[in-house]
Amino acid sequence: MTLDLLAIAAHPDDVELTCGGTLLKSAAQGYKTGILDLTAGEMGTRGTPEIRAKESAHAAKILKVGWRGTLGVPDSDVQPSRQHKLALAKIIRQLRPRTVILPYWEARHPDHYHASTLGYEGCFLAGLKQLPLEGEPFRPFKILYCTSFEGMPPTFIVDITKQYETRRRAILAYRSQFRPAKSERKHRVFLAIDELDARMDLLARHAGSLIGVKYGEPFLQKELLQIDDVVALPVRSI
Ligand SMILES: [Zn+2]
């Protein structure tokens, strides 16, 4: 299988929360999309790996992705190690995505910023001919970084107004995380995920407001944007 767009993140549900709307929109545009979860999220306070696997498969269906896989990196120990980079490079050679979405390279959770480095370096290694790895050398053309949680100025914002409700369903497919049983809710550990649905709404509305639409998802790319038609540029100035 060859993909047009592959989103890579540390834990199941990270992709839904940061770029699920963009994956949905890309699928509707006819692109083949996929998700690679680096870990199975086995360190999460709620749910078991089996429950989370079912939830992530359900969420993938809602997001209409053609492929979803797990790299098998231990949760809470995502590192850009040689072993993990080679495993990732092998998958990149199999899926040959033109565009890859990664988490932003600074974050509170170490798994998130390590996922960014591991993702970038795995994509880089995939293109090295001399690498002792099966598959044809391949490197994605474009790498984008999700900045939803980070608050820095993005390079561009994708209008996900039409996709927002479906993205929300994909996020809430993680019932063990977002709709825990009452007995689990009494847990005294503070879990920010209880507030996440409301926060996601706020963040998507804020990103949308920056381009004059209801909901948006922000991205950053290290390169400058090339524009060929200045007359057709969207987003009103005055
Ligand atoms: Zn995460």
Coordinates of C-alpha atoms and ligand atoms in Angstrom, one line a residue:
M1 CA 0.0 0.0 0.0
T2 CA 1.2 3.5 -0.8
L3 CA -0.1 6.5 1.2
D4 CA -0.4 10.1 0.3
L5 CA -0.5 11.3 4.0
L6 CA 0.8 9.5 7.1
A7 CA 0.3 11.0 10.6
I8 CA 2.8 9.7 13.2
A9 CA 2.3 10.2 17.0
A10 CA 3.3 8.8 20.3
H11 CA 0.0 7.4 21.7
P12 CA -3.3 6.2 20.3
D13 CA -5.6 9.3 20.3
D14 CA -2.8 11.9 19.8
V15 CA -3.5 12.0 16.1
E16 CA -7.2 12.3 16.6
L17 CA -6.6 15.3 18.9
T18 CA -4.1 17.2 16.8
C19 CA -4.8 16.5 13.1
G20 CA -7.9 14.2 12.9
G21 CA -9.8 16.9 11.0
T22 CA -7.1 17.2 8.4
L23 CA -6.9 13.4 7.9
L24 CA -10.7 13.4 7.3
K25 CA -10.5 16.3 4.9
S26 CA -7.6 14.7 3.0
A27 CA -9.6 11.4 2.7
A28 CA -12.6 13.3 1.3
Q29 CA -10.2 14.9 -1.2
G30 CA -9.4 11.4 -2.4
Y31 CA -6.0 10.9 -0.7
K32 CA -4.9 7.7 0.9
T33 CA -4.3 8.4 4.6
G34 CA -2.8 6.5 7.5
I35 CA -1.9 6.6 11.2
L36 CA 1.2 5.2 12.9
D37 CA 1.0 5.1 16.7
L38 CA 4.5 4.7 18.0
T39 CA 3.2 3.1 21.3
A40 CA 0.1 1.2 22.2
G41 CA -0.6 3.7 25.1
E42 CA -0.1 1.0 27.7
M43 CA 1.0 3.4 30.4
G44 CA -2.3 5.3 30.4
T45 CA -4.0 5.6 33.8
R46 CA -7.3 4.4 32.3
G47 CA -8.2 1.4 30.0
T48 CA -6.2 -1.6 29.1
P49 CA -4.0 -2.0 25.9
E50 CA -6.8 -4.3 24.5
I51 CA -9.5 -1.7 25.1
R52 CA -7.3 1.0 23.7
A53 CA -6.6 -1.1 20.6
K54 CA -10.3 -1.6 19.9
E55 CA -10.9 2.1 20.5
S56 CA -8.1 3.2 18.1
A57 CA -9.4 0.8 15.4
H58 CA -12.9 2.3 15.8
A59 CA -11.5 5.9 15.7
A60 CA -9.5 5.0 12.5
K61 CA -12.8 3.9 10.8
I62 CA -14.4 7.2 11.8
L63 CA -11.5 9.1 10.4
K64 CA -11.6 7.0 7.2
V65 CA -7.9 6.2 7.2
G66 CA -6.8 3.4 4.9
W67 CA -4.1 2.1 7.3
R68 CA -3.3 2.2 11.0
G69 CA -0.4 0.5 12.7
T70 CA 1.6 0.5 16.0
L71 CA 5.4 0.5 16.0
G72 CA 5.7 -1.2 19.3
V73 CA 7.8 1.3 21.1
P74 CA 7.3 1.1 24.9
D75 CA 4.9 3.8 26.2
S76 CA 6.6 6.5 28.4
D77 CA 10.0 5.5 26.8
V78 CA 9.8 6.9 23.3
Q79 CA 13.4 7.6 22.3
P80 CA 15.0 8.3 18.9
S81 CA 17.2 5.1 19.3
R82 CA 18.8 3.4 16.3
Q83 CA 16.5 0.4 16.8
H84 CA 13.3 2.5 16.7
K85 CA 14.5 4.6 13.9
L86 CA 15.2 1.6 11.7
A87 CA 11.8 0.0 12.5
L88 CA 10.2 3.3 11.5
A89 CA 12.3 3.6 8.4
K90 CA 11.1 0.1 7.3
I91 CA 7.5 1.2 7.6
I92 CA 8.2 4.4 5.7
R93 CA 9.7 2.4 2.9
Q94 CA 6.6 0.2 2.8
L95 CA 4.0 3.0 2.9
R96 CA 5.9 5.6 0.9
P97 CA 3.9 8.6 2.2
R98 CA 4.4 11.8 0.2
T99 CA 3.5 13.9 3.3
V100 CA 4.1 13.0 7.0
I101 CA 2.6 14.8 10.0
L102 CA 4.6 14.7 13.2
P103 CA 4.1 16.2 16.7
Y104 CA 5.7 19.6 17.3
W105 CA 9.3 19.2 18.5
E106 CA 8.8 20.9 21.9
A107 CA 6.2 19.5 24.3
R108 CA 5.4 18.9 28.0
H109 CA 5.3 15.1 27.6
P110 CA 8.8 13.6 26.7
D111 CA 7.1 11.0 24.5
H112 CA 5.7 13.8 22.3
Y113 CA 9.0 15.6 21.7
H114 CA 10.9 12.4 21.3
A115 CA 8.2 11.2 18.8
S116 CA 8.9 14.3 16.8
T117 CA 12.7 13.5 16.6
L118 CA 12.1 9.8 16.1
G119 CA 9.7 10.5 13.3
Y120 CA 12.0 13.0 11.5
E121 CA 15.1 10.8 11.8
G122 CA 13.2 7.6 10.8
C123 CA 12.0 9.4 7.6
F124 CA 15.5 10.5 6.9
L125 CA 17.1 7.1 7.4
A126 CA 14.4 5.5 5.1
G127 CA 16.1 7.3 2.2
L128 CA 19.6 6.1 2.8
K129 CA 20.6 3.5 0.1
Q130 CA 23.3 1.8 2.2
L131 CA 21.1 1.1 5.2
P132 CA 21.0 -2.6 6.1
L133 CA 17.2 -2.6 5.7
E134 CA 14.8 -4.3 3.4
G135 CA 12.7 -2.2 0.9
E136 CA 13.5 0.5 -1.7
P137 CA 15.0 3.7 -0.3
F138 CA 12.3 6.3 0.1
R139 CA 12.0 9.7 1.8
P140 CA 8.7 11.6 2.2
F141 CA 8.6 14.9 0.3
K142 CA 7.0 17.0 3.0
I143 CA 7.1 17.0 6.8
L144 CA 4.5 19.0 8.8
Y145 CA 4.3 19.5 12.5
C146 CA 1.1 19.7 14.6
T147 CA 1.1 22.8 16.9
S148 CA -2.5 22.4 18.4
F149 CA -1.3 22.1 22.0
E150 CA 1.8 24.4 21.7
G151 CA 0.4 27.8 21.1
M152 CA 3.2 29.0 18.8
P153 CA 2.4 30.8 15.5
P154 CA 1.6 28.1 12.9
T155 CA 2.7 28.4 9.3
F156 CA -0.8 27.6 8.1
I157 CA -4.2 26.5 9.4
V158 CA -6.5 23.9 7.8
D159 CA -10.2 24.8 7.9
I160 CA -11.8 21.7 9.5
T161 CA -15.3 23.3 10.1
K162 CA -17.0 20.5 8.0
Q163 CA -14.9 17.8 9.7
Y164 CA -15.2 19.0 13.3
E165 CA -18.2 16.9 14.4
T166 CA -16.7 13.7 12.9
R167 CA -13.3 14.4 14.4
R168 CA -15.0 14.9 17.8
R169 CA -16.7 11.5 17.4
A170 CA -13.3 9.9 16.7
I171 CA -11.8 11.5 19.8
L172 CA -14.8 10.3 21.9
A173 CA -14.3 6.8 20.5
Y174 CA -11.7 6.6 23.2
R175 CA -14.4 5.9 25.7
S176 CA -12.0 4.5 28.4
Q177 CA -10.1 7.8 28.3
F178 CA -12.8 10.4 27.9
R179 CA -15.9 8.7 29.3
P180 CA -14.6 6.7 32.2
A181 CA -17.0 4.8 34.5
K182 CA -18.1 6.6 37.6
S183 CA -16.0 4.5 39.9
E184 CA -12.9 5.5 37.9
R185 CA -13.9 9.2 38.0
K186 CA -13.4 9.2 41.7
H187 CA -9.8 8.6 41.2
R188 CA -7.9 11.3 43.0
V189 CA -5.1 11.7 40.4
F190 CA -5.7 14.8 38.4
L191 CA -6.4 13.9 34.8
A192 CA -6.5 16.8 32.4
I193 CA -8.2 14.5 29.8
D194 CA -11.5 15.1 31.7
E195 CA -11.4 18.6 30.3
L196 CA -10.1 17.7 26.9
D197 CA -13.3 17.7 24.9
A198 CA -14.0 21.3 26.0
R199 CA -10.3 22.3 25.5
M200 CA -10.3 20.7 22.0
D201 CA -13.3 22.8 21.1
L202 CA -11.6 25.9 22.4
L203 CA -8.3 25.3 20.6
A204 CA -10.0 24.4 17.3
R205 CA -12.2 27.5 17.5
H206 CA -9.2 29.7 18.2
A207 CA -7.2 28.2 15.2
G208 CA -10.3 28.7 13.1
S209 CA -10.8 32.3 14.2
L210 CA -7.2 33.1 13.0
I211 CA -8.3 32.4 9.4
G212 CA -12.0 33.5 9.7
V213 CA -13.6 30.1 9.9
K214 CA -15.3 28.2 12.8
Y215 CA -12.8 25.4 13.4
G216 CA -9.2 24.9 12.3
E217 CA -6.1 22.8 12.9
P218 CA -2.7 24.6 13.0
F219 CA 0.5 23.3 11.4
L220 CA 4.1 24.4 11.1
Q221 CA 6.6 23.6 8.4
K222 CA 10.3 24.4 8.5
E223 CA 10.3 25.6 4.9
L224 CA 8.6 28.7 3.5
L225 CA 5.4 28.4 1.6
Q226 CA 5.6 28.8 -2.2
I227 CA 2.6 30.7 -3.7
D228 CA 2.0 30.7 -7.4
D229 CA -1.3 32.6 -7.5
V230 CA -1.5 35.7 -5.3
V231 CA -4.9 36.6 -6.6
A232 CA -6.5 33.4 -5.3
L233 CA -5.0 33.7 -1.8
P234 CA -7.6 32.9 0.9
V235 CA -8.2 34.6 4.3
R236 CA -9.6 38.1 4.3
S237 CA -7.2 41.0 5.2
I238 CA -9.7 43.8 5.8
Ligands
ZN1 ZN 0.2 11.6 23.7

